[in-house]
Every structure is written in structure tokens, then in C-alpha cells.
PDB file of C-alpha atoms in Angstrom:
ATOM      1  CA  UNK A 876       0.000   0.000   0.000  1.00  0.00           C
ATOM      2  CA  UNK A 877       2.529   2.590   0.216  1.00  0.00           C
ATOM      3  CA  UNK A 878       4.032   2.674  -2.871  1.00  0.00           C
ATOM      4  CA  UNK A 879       0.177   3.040  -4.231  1.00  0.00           C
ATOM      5  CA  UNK A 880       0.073   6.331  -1.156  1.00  0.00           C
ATOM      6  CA  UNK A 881       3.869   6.856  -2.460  1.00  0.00           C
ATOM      7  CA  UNK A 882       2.490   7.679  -6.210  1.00  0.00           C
ATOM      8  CA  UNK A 883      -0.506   9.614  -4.904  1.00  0.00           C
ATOM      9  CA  UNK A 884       1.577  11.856  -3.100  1.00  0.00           C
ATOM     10  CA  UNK A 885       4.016  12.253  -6.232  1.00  0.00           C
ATOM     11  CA  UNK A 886       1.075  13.193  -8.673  1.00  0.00           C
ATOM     12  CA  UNK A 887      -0.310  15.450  -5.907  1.00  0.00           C
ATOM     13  CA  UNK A 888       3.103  17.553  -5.519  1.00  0.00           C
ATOM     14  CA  UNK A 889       3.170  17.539  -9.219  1.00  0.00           C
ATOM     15  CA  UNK A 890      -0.055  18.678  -9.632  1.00  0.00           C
ATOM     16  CA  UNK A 891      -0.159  21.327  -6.503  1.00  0.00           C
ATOM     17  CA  UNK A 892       3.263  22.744  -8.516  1.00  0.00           C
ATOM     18  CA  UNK A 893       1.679  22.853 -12.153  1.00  0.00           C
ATOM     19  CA  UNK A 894      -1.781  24.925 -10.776  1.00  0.00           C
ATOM     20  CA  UNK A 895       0.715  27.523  -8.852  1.00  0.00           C
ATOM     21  CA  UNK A 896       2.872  27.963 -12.233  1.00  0.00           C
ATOM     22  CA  UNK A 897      -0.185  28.662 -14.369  1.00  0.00           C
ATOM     23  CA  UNK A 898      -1.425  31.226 -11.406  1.00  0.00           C
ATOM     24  CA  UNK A 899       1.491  33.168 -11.933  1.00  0.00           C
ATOM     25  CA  UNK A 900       1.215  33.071 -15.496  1.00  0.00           C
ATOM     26  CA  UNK A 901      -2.366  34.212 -15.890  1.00  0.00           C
ATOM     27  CA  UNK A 902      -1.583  37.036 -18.196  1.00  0.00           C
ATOM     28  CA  UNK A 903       2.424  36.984 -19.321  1.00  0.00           C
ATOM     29  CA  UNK A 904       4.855  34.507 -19.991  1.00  0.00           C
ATOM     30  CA  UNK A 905       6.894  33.444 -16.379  1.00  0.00           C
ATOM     31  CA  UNK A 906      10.547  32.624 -15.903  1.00  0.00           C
ATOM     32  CA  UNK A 907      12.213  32.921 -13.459  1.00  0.00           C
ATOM     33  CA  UNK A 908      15.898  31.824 -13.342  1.00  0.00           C
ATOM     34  CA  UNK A 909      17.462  30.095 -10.756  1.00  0.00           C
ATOM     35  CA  UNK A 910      21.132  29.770 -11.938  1.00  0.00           C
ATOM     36  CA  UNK A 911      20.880  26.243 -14.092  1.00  0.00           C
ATOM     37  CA  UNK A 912      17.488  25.802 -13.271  1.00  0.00           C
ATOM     38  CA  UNK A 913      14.563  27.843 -15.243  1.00  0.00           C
ATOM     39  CA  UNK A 914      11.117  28.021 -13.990  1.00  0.00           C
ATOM     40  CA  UNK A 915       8.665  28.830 -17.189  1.00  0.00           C
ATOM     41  CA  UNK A 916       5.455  28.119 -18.325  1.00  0.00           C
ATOM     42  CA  UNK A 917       4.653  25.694 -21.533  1.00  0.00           C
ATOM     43  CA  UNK A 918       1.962  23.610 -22.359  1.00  0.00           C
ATOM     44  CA  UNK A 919       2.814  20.287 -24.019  1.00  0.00           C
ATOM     45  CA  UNK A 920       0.217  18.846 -25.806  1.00  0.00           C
ATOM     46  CA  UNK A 921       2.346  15.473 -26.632  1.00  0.00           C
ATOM     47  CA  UNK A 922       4.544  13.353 -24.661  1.00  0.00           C
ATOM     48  CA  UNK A 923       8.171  14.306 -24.480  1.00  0.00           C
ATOM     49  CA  UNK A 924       9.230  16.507 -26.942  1.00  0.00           C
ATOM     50  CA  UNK A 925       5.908  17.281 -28.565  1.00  0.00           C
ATOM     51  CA  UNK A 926       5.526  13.213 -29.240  1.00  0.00           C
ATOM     52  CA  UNK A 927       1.967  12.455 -30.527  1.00  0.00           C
ATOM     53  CA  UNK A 928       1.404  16.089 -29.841  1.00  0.00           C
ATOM     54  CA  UNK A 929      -1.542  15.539 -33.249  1.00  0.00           C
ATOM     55  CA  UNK A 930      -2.406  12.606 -31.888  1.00  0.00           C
ATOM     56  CA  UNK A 931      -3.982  13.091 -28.814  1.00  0.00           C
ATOM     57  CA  UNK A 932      -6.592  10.177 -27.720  1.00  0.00           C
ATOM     58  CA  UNK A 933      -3.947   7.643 -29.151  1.00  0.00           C
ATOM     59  CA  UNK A 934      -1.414   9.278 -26.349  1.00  0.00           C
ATOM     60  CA  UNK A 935      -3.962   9.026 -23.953  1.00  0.00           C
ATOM     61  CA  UNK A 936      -5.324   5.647 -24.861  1.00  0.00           C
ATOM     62  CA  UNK A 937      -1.328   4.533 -24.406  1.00  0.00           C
ATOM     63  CA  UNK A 938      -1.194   6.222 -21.148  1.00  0.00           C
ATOM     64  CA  UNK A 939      -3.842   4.702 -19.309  1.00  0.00           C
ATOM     65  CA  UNK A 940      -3.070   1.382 -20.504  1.00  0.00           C
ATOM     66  CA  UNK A 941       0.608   1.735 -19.334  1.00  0.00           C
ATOM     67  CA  UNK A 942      -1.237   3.208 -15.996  1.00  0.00           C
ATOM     68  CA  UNK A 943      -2.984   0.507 -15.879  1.00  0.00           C
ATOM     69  CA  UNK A 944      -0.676  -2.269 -16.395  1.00  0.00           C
ATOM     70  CA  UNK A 945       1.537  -0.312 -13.532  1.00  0.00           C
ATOM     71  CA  UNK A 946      -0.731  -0.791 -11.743  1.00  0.00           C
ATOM     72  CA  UNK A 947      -1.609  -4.334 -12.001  1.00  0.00           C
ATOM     73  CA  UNK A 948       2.496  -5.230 -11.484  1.00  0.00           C
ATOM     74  CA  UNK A 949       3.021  -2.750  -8.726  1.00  0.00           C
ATOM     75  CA  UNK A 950      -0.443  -4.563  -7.078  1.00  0.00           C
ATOM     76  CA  UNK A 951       1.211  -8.483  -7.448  1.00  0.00           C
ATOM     77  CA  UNK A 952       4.803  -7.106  -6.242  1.00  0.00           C
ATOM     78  CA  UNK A 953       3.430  -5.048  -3.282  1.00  0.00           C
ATOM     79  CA  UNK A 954       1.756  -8.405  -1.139  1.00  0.00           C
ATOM     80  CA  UNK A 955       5.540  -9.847  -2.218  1.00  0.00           C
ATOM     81  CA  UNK A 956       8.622  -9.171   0.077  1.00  0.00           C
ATOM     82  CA  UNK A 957      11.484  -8.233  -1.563  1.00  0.00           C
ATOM     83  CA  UNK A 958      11.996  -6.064  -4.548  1.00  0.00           C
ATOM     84  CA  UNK A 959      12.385  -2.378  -3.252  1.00  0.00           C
ATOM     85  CA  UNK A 960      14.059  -0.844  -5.937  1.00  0.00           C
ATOM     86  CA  UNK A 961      11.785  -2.447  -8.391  1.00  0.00           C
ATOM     87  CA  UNK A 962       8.815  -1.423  -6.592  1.00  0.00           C
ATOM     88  CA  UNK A 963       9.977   2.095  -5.780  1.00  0.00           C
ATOM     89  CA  UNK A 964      10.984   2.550  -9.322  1.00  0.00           C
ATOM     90  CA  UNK A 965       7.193   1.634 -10.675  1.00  0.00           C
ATOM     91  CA  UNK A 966       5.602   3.834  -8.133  1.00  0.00           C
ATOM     92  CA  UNK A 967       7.328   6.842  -9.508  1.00  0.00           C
ATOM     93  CA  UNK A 968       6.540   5.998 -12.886  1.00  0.00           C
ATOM     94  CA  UNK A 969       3.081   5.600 -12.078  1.00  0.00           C
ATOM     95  CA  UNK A 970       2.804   8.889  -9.817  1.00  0.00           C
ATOM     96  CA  UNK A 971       4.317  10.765 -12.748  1.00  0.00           C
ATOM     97  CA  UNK A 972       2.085   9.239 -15.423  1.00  0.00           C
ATOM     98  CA  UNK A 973      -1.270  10.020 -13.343  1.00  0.00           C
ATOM     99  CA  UNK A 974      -0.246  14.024 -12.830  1.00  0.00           C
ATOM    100  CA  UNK A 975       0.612  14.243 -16.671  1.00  0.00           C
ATOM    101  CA  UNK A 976      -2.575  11.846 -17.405  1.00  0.00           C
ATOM    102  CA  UNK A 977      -5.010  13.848 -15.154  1.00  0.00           C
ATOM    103  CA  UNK A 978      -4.000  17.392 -16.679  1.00  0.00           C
ATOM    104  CA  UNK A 979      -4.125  15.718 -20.222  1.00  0.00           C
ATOM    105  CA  UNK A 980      -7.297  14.592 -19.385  1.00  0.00           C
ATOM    106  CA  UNK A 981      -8.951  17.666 -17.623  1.00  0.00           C
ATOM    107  CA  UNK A 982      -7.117  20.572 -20.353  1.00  0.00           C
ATOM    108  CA  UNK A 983      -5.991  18.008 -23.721  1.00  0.00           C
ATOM    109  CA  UNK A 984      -2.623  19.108 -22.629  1.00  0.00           C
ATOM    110  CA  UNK A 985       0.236  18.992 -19.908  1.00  0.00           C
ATOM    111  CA  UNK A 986       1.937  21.816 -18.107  1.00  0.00           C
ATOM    112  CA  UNK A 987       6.016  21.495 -18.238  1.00  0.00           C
ATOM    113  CA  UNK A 988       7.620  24.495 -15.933  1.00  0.00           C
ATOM    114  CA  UNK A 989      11.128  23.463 -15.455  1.00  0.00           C
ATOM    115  CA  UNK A 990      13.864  24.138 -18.144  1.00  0.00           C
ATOM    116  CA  UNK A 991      18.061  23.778 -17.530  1.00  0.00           C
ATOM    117  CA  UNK A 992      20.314  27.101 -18.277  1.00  0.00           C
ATOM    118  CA  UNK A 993      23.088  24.094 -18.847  1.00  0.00           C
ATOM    119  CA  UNK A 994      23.982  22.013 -22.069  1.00  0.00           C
ATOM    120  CA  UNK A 995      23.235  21.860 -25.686  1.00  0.00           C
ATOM    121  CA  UNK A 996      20.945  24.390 -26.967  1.00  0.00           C
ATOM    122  CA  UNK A 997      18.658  21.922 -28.118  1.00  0.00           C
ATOM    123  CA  UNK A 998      18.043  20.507 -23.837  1.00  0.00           C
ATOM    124  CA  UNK A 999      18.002  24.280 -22.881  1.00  0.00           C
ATOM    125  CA  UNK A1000      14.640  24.122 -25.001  1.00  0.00           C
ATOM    126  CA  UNK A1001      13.214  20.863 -22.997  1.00  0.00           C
ATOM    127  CA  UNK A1002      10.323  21.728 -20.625  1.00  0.00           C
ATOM    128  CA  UNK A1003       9.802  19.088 -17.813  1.00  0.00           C
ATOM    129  CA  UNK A1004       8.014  18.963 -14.740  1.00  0.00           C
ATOM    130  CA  UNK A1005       8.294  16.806 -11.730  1.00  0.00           C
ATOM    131  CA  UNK A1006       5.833  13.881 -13.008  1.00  0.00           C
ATOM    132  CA  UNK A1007       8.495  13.827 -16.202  1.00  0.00           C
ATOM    133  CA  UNK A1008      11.605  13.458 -13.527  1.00  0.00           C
ATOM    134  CA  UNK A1009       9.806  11.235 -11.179  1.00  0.00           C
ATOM    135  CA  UNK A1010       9.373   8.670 -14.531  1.00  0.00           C
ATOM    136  CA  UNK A1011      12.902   8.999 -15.990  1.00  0.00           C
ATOM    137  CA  UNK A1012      13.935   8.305 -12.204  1.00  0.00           C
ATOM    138  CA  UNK A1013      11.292   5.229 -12.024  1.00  0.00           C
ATOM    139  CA  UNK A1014      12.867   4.098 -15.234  1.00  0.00           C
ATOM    140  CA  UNK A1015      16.686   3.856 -14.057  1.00  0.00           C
ATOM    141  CA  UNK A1016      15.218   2.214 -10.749  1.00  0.00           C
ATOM    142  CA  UNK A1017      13.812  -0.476 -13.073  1.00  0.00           C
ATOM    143  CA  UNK A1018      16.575  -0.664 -15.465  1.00  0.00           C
ATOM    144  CA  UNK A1019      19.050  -1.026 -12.129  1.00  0.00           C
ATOM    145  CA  UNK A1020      16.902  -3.306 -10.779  1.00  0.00           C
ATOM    146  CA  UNK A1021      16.868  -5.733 -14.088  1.00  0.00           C
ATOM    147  CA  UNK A1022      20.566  -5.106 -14.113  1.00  0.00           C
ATOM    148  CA  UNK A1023      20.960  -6.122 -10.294  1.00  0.00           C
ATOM    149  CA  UNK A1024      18.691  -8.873 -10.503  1.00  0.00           C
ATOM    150  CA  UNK A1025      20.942 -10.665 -13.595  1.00  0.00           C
TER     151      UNK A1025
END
């Protein structure tokens, strides 16, 4: 059960962070700079980089089921001792994919509000937010699990 309250709480923070960005930018375009880090507004209506951004009830049909397949594993390996990482890997993934799939959901499209002053000028133009982090983290929990585990 608490990886399940573990995701909740993810897609709540990441949800919580997304309304207060588009409260600031009710009117104008916000960004702030933070040294590397860049707070701004953007609305993705894809996946990562604009993926499926035409295609929008095929990326959501995708999402769910991956949301719901998550959820199925996570639900098997949670009455299972064992497997942390694993677990803890797919409850990030999960909390990330229900903030992005609630939003796409509710508006057709996801709010991203945190950009890097740092690298190539082509990541300097990526927009995350934390439900994108919390699922490339999830993902190199699983992948270090697999490798761990052979």
C-alpha cells in the first residue's frame, strides 16, 4: 500500500506545482531563473518533446493502458517481500504518469515548468516537470533493478 500512497503523493506535488505555475502566469509569460534551473510556463500537448502532440486520444489511450498495467504489477509485487528498488521505481513511474494523465485529461494538454540554463541548446529548449523526472527516475530504478537482478 505505500508505494500506491507513495504515487498519490508524487502526482499530488506535481499537480499542486503545475496549478501555482499557471497562477502566476495568468496574463504573461513566467521565468524565473534560478542559476541552471529555469522556472517557465509551456503547455505540451504530446509526450516528451511534442511526441503524438496531433495525436492526442492515441497518447492518452497509451497512457492509461501503461497506468494501468503499472498498476496491475506494482499490485502483485506489493503483497511480495522483496523487490524495493523495483517497486519504488514503478511507483514513480506511475505517480508521474497520473499528474501528466489527469492534466491531459482535464485541459488536452500537460503543463512542463522546469527548463536547464546548462547544455546543448537543443536541452536548454526541454520543458519538464516533476511527473516527467519522477518517470525517468522510475525508469533507471527499473533498469538497475533488471541489471541487479541478472
Amino acid at each position: 500500500m505505500f508505494y500506491f500512497i507513495s504515487a498519490a503523493a508524487l502526482c499530488t506535488i506535481d499537480l499542486i506545482a503545475k496549478k501555482y505555475i499557471q497562477k502566476k502566469n495568468a496574463a504573461a509569460a513566467y521565468i524565473h531563473n534560478h542559476g541552471i534551473v529555469k522556472i517557465t510556463y509551456f503547455k505540451n500537448k504530446g509526450a516528451m518533446l511534442g511526441f503524438l502532440k496531433n495525436r492526442g486520444r492515441l497518447l492518452l489511450g497509451i497512457t492509461m493502458t501503461v497506468i494501468g498495467f503499472l498498476m496491475g504489477i506494482l499490485a502483485v509485487l506489493t503483497g511480495q517481500k522483496g523487490q524495493n528498488l523495483l517497486k519504488t521505481g514503478l511507483s514513480l513511474i506511475l505517480g508521474g504518469a497520473l499528474s501528466n494523465a489527469y492534466e491531459r485529461i482535464k485541459d488536452g494538454e500537460v503543463t512542463d515548468y522546469i527548463s536547464f540554463n546548462a547544455g546543448p541548446k537543443k536541452f536548454r529548449n526541454i520543458v519538464f516537470n516533476i511527473g516527467d523526472f519522477s518517470i525517468f527516475g522510475g525508469c533507471a530504478l527499473t533498469v538497475i533493478h533488471t541489471f541487479k537482478k541478472h
